[in-house]
């Protein structure tokens, strides 16, 4: 009886998620397939989707470059204030998305702490760098945390054994630690990338243009209504999910 | 040669407290102590994986206290062998050679032959048995010809049958390669069999250093005595002393012991259960005690039987099941408990 | 040297997140404290923030009700298609936020699969139920997953022992399994709630009004610019973070 | 009484294969088998935690095969005791009483007194030692007066000293409460000491059921023989047979054995190492073999010494260190290996 009721609730949960997505996808395909084809043929739609994927990729690369070393330090060393540092790194996960956008704009905007001095060289607002910074901000914690877990899962005795065999620390890192945590880093990168391309709130504040996929969907929705934005939404989710399937 | 001077270090629940020790070149040196005594921490300090809070470590006369592990030039084998799971056995063994830029195909095949792992070279560590993993770990550690080998509980992860051959292997390596071996264990039998010298460490302190005979026959205090298996502890008083032969009074019972003490001294006498033989007939002699008593409890422990005897003093004896059956040992049966005066260890 | 470079990168990561947020917060407090006070005194601002917290709370309750039983079934039973069910439950994490909004609107809108028949009784679009459904959709996976991990961490032998002592399955669940996984469920609920109140993209599509905190920030930003929206952003994040600190 | 009929079940790596077994009321029944034989799975099936693929289970004549565990009315104690960590010892013990709606303050204090845990009632399980946890788990299982007690490796998580008192406790409980006890273990000594009857399970199959004497003296096949410690396996041929006394030829060596066989039969003779005594003098008799040989290897194992002897056939003997020292046993020394004809177990 308990098992039955619980299974029923699992079914409800499953159907809620499954029906919501499949209703949109199959509704579009069955009711308005030409609209989907038209959207796929529209240059600005495809440009926005590809731009999403590209910006997400750049953000993931930057995350790896910053997050993997940070995760290594957090996994291997204890230092005063470590808990505080870990908490701060987790904060972007809970910051409301538009708040993150406002915060980033104050720092990277043309009069901001970083955006100001850099203004002559690089522009963040309404440009690719701003989009990447917004994606980076919301997705960094995922990479740092899964890198930390990955490095923690490597037995320090393996590193000690390698060191006593004559390897200096950096060789130990590249020959032992990194290969053994590769799976964690890969999964972390995929999650980071997924988080990056799903972001809308932070990006839309710092850069409405050039439009990424989610922004284009919002723009069409506001301007022309549900039926105009649905084909783009279906396209974006199909592209995203098929990339995940390929990676897995 | 390893010299350790006043080494102290706290780490997690363990602490080493101003420990000094000198291990000679070519020695098979065993550090023996109960679990949690800080043995692995000491080994990791010597290997350079941690830095001590104070004290010095010298290897072959050169101070390495704060040098990184790769400068310590010793081989280290962990209890779980710590083979690199993402590399084949061959790559594991070659790792140290690559790091030290030794290019020699002969070394690899020679060490593989010595350790009988030639047929395993293409396998991966997770597919090997415990004994095979250990041989690979030894090969990986020894391929670069280190002079010193540190072993962290090398036998405890092996089943009893593999343990016997692993002991043989370690003895052979020590002899043939003229290695200085530092081996830590909590198993007194292992220490007794393997060691040239033994150091006893308890609660992070060095308690006794000596040959196996010294450690197991002449423990310096009652803590060591009970750790090395003197389960019978008798409190008594010396009533006569003649050229190393003591007569001791414990309650209403008298027995002989060999040792140094003065008449009138209050002493503790330590006696191992396996050094007490049981007999149906008395056989007192000048060097052998024979106390009349009665069996109170009998516990079968596989091939052995633990017998508790009340002879005025309570004794705990360990005999084979064969002899227990031959003598019909069971509670209530009268027996003589016999032990040599020289089996009794005296501490004041 | 490796350690030094890696520590430096950790510092960069830390500063990126810390400076972005503290620059906004302290910038507001130091440069325009009266604006912050005024925003805090503004009834519509506080209403939007409280409305965020309230809707997030409802979404979390619903998540618990659905996700905890679902997590129990996933932790304790194997059935064909289990991996597929688990993958589908994880999908909302990677769905771009505005796509989720469009999908929910197709289902819960006035002509949708569920929203249509329910139209006379309950309205989702531009109403609290729509906001809660959007929050629920994006945050459910967090609760279901941490419930599953929590239940998995309870040794089945404890449940077996309880059963052999005469307890039927439902008593075992409420007296043994639930108390032993309470910590996981609590942490999962907090994460779910955090995810719910941080959502903007999905909510803004299904319900621009009544405004939740993140929507109000966006609205003010579009209408009056950065300086008008910043005090609200600072207020929202201060409220959110202090609630977290209290719960921890 | 527990009746198991043709029980089969696959689960993960384990499988039980059409197993039938009958455990009488009031028996102390031990199921003995190597790790991975499917013993815990069998116990969990009897307790109702899993359903079998086929077969039936009857408890006191009533079929419970597909009943939920709470209907099986038996007490179950896991190897790790499975105390509820979020409840005090008192609440743990009361849990079964609450579930079965038994309200009795006396029961709780009575069982606490019996198991000597009165002083632990307010503690939490994680703060208890292994032995204390076990006593609490037994109290929790026994407070509702079950008739049957299932024990999953009850001694293996305890240190050797606690094991002895735990064995005593289990024996006492069995006698005083007239319990039917079903105890599983992989430890032959434990089985021998505790059991009224023993069942040997190997690879999910029931191999032998009998009293400890039958199991340990007359194993039905060589797999059981080697599992219960007959380490010496000698292949030979019967050359004379007279009223149960056999003379056996093994290579160039002859020895006597008791058993049933025909002249000319090829037989296996099994002999435990602890049943071989060593002596410097021959002492042949009609019931005692004395084979002349030479020591080839000596391994000290704590209080025991394992000696390998070449007497034409290779024998493996286990003697005390005391007697090894008395006889100066070392490789090369000539000795007589002595064993009774009745110690030899013959299988065709």
Coordinates of N, CA and C in Angstrom, one line a residue, chain B residues 161 164 167-168 189 192-193 231 272 274-275 297 299-304 306 308 318-322 326 340, chain D residues 161 164 167-168 189 192-193 231 272 274-275 297 299-304 306 308 318-322 326 340:
Chain B
X161 N 47.3 -17.8 3.8 CA 48.2 -18.6 2.9 C 49.2 -17.7 2.1
X164 N 52.2 -16.3 4.1 CA 53.4 -17.1 4.3 C 54.4 -16.8 3.1
X167 N 55.9 -13.3 3.2 CA 57.0 -13.2 4.2 C 58.3 -13.7 3.6
X168 N 58.2 -14.8 2.9 CA 59.4 -15.4 2.3 C 60.0 -14.4 1.3
X189 N 53.5 -11.6 15.8 CA 54.1 -12.8 15.2 C 54.9 -12.4 14.0
X192 N 58.1 -10.7 15.0 CA 59.0 -11.7 15.6 C 59.7 -12.5 14.5
X193 N 58.9 -12.9 13.4 CA 59.5 -13.7 12.4 C 60.4 -12.9 11.5
X231 N 50.0 -13.1 28.9 CA 48.7 -12.9 29.4 C 48.6 -13.1 30.9
X272 N 53.6 -16.4 29.5 CA 52.7 -16.6 28.4 C 51.9 -17.8 28.5
X274 N 51.1 -19.9 26.3 CA 51.6 -21.1 25.5 C 52.8 -21.7 26.2
X275 N 53.4 -21.0 27.2 CA 54.5 -21.6 27.9 C 54.1 -22.4 29.1
X297 N 37.9 -23.6 33.4 CA 37.2 -23.4 32.2 C 38.0 -23.9 31.0
X299 N 38.1 -23.6 26.7 CA 37.5 -23.0 25.4 C 38.3 -23.6 24.2
X300 N 37.5 -24.2 23.3 CA 38.2 -24.7 22.1 C 38.4 -23.5 21.1
X301 N 39.6 -23.3 20.7 CA 39.9 -22.3 19.7 C 40.5 -22.9 18.5
X302 N 39.7 -23.5 17.6 CA 40.3 -24.2 16.5 C 41.3 -25.3 16.9
X303 N 42.5 -25.3 16.5 CA 43.4 -26.3 16.8 C 43.9 -26.2 18.2
X304 N 43.7 -25.1 18.9 CA 44.2 -24.8 20.2 C 43.0 -24.9 21.2
X306 N 42.1 -23.2 25.1 CA 42.5 -22.3 26.1 C 41.9 -22.9 27.4
X308 N 41.7 -22.6 31.7 CA 42.0 -21.8 32.9 C 42.1 -22.7 34.0
X318 N 47.5 -22.4 27.1 CA 47.1 -22.6 25.7 C 47.8 -23.9 25.3
X319 N 47.0 -25.0 25.0 CA 47.6 -26.3 24.6 C 46.9 -26.7 23.3
X320 N 47.4 -27.7 22.7 CA 46.7 -28.2 21.5 C 45.5 -29.0 21.8
X321 N 44.6 -29.1 20.9 CA 43.4 -29.9 21.1 C 43.7 -31.4 21.3
X322 N 44.8 -31.8 20.6 CA 45.2 -33.2 20.7 C 45.5 -33.5 22.1
X326 N 43.8 -36.0 24.8 CA 44.6 -37.1 25.4 C 44.5 -37.1 26.9
X340 N 58.7 -23.4 32.8 CA 60.1 -23.3 33.2 C 60.3 -22.0 34.0
Chain D
X161 N 38.6 -11.3 22.5 CA 38.3 -11.4 23.9 C 36.7 -11.3 24.1
X164 N 34.6 -14.5 23.2 CA 34.5 -15.6 24.2 C 33.2 -15.3 25.1
X167 N 30.0 -15.8 23.1 CA 29.6 -17.2 22.9 C 28.9 -17.7 24.1
X168 N 29.4 -17.3 25.3 CA 28.8 -17.8 26.5 C 27.4 -17.2 26.7
X189 N 35.4 -23.0 13.9 CA 35.6 -23.2 15.3 C 34.3 -22.8 16.0
X192 N 31.7 -25.4 15.6 CA 31.9 -26.5 16.4 C 31.6 -26.3 17.9
X193 N 31.9 -25.1 18.4 CA 31.7 -24.9 19.8 C 30.2 -24.7 20.1
X231 N 43.9 -30.5 6.3 CA 44.8 -29.9 5.3 C 45.6 -31.0 4.6
X272 N 44.1 -33.9 9.9 CA 44.3 -32.5 10.3 C 45.7 -32.3 10.8
X274 N 46.7 -30.5 13.2 CA 46.9 -30.5 14.6 C 46.7 -31.9 15.2
X275 N 46.4 -32.9 14.4 CA 46.3 -34.2 14.9 C 47.6 -35.0 14.7
X297 N 60.3 -27.5 6.5 CA 60.0 -26.1 6.7 C 59.4 -25.9 8.0
X299 N 57.4 -22.7 10.2 CA 56.8 -21.3 10.3 C 56.2 -21.1 11.6
X300 N 56.7 -20.0 12.3 CA 56.2 -19.7 13.6 C 54.9 -18.9 13.4
X301 N 53.8 -19.3 14.0 CA 52.5 -18.6 13.9 C 52.1 -18.3 15.3
X302 N 52.6 -17.3 15.9 CA 52.2 -16.9 17.3 C 52.6 -18.1 18.2
X303 N 51.6 -18.6 18.9 CA 51.9 -19.7 19.9 C 52.1 -21.0 19.2
X304 N 51.7 -21.1 18.0 CA 51.8 -22.4 17.2 C 52.9 -22.3 16.2
X306 N 53.9 -24.2 12.5 CA 53.6 -25.1 11.4 C 54.8 -25.8 10.9
X308 N 56.5 -28.6 8.2 CA 56.3 -29.4 7.1 C 57.3 -30.6 7.2
X318 N 50.9 -29.1 13.0 CA 50.8 -27.9 13.8 C 51.0 -28.3 15.3
X319 N 52.1 -27.7 15.8 CA 52.4 -28.0 17.2 C 52.7 -26.7 18.0
X320 N 52.8 -26.8 19.3 CA 53.0 -25.6 20.1 C 54.5 -25.1 19.9
X321 N 54.7 -23.8 20.1 CA 56.1 -23.4 20.0 C 56.9 -24.0 21.1
X322 N 56.2 -24.2 22.3 CA 56.9 -24.8 23.4 C 57.5 -26.2 23.0
X326 N 61.4 -27.4 22.7 CA 61.9 -28.5 23.4 C 62.6 -29.5 22.5
X340 N 47.0 -41.0 15.2 CA 46.2 -42.1 15.5 C 45.5 -42.6 14.2

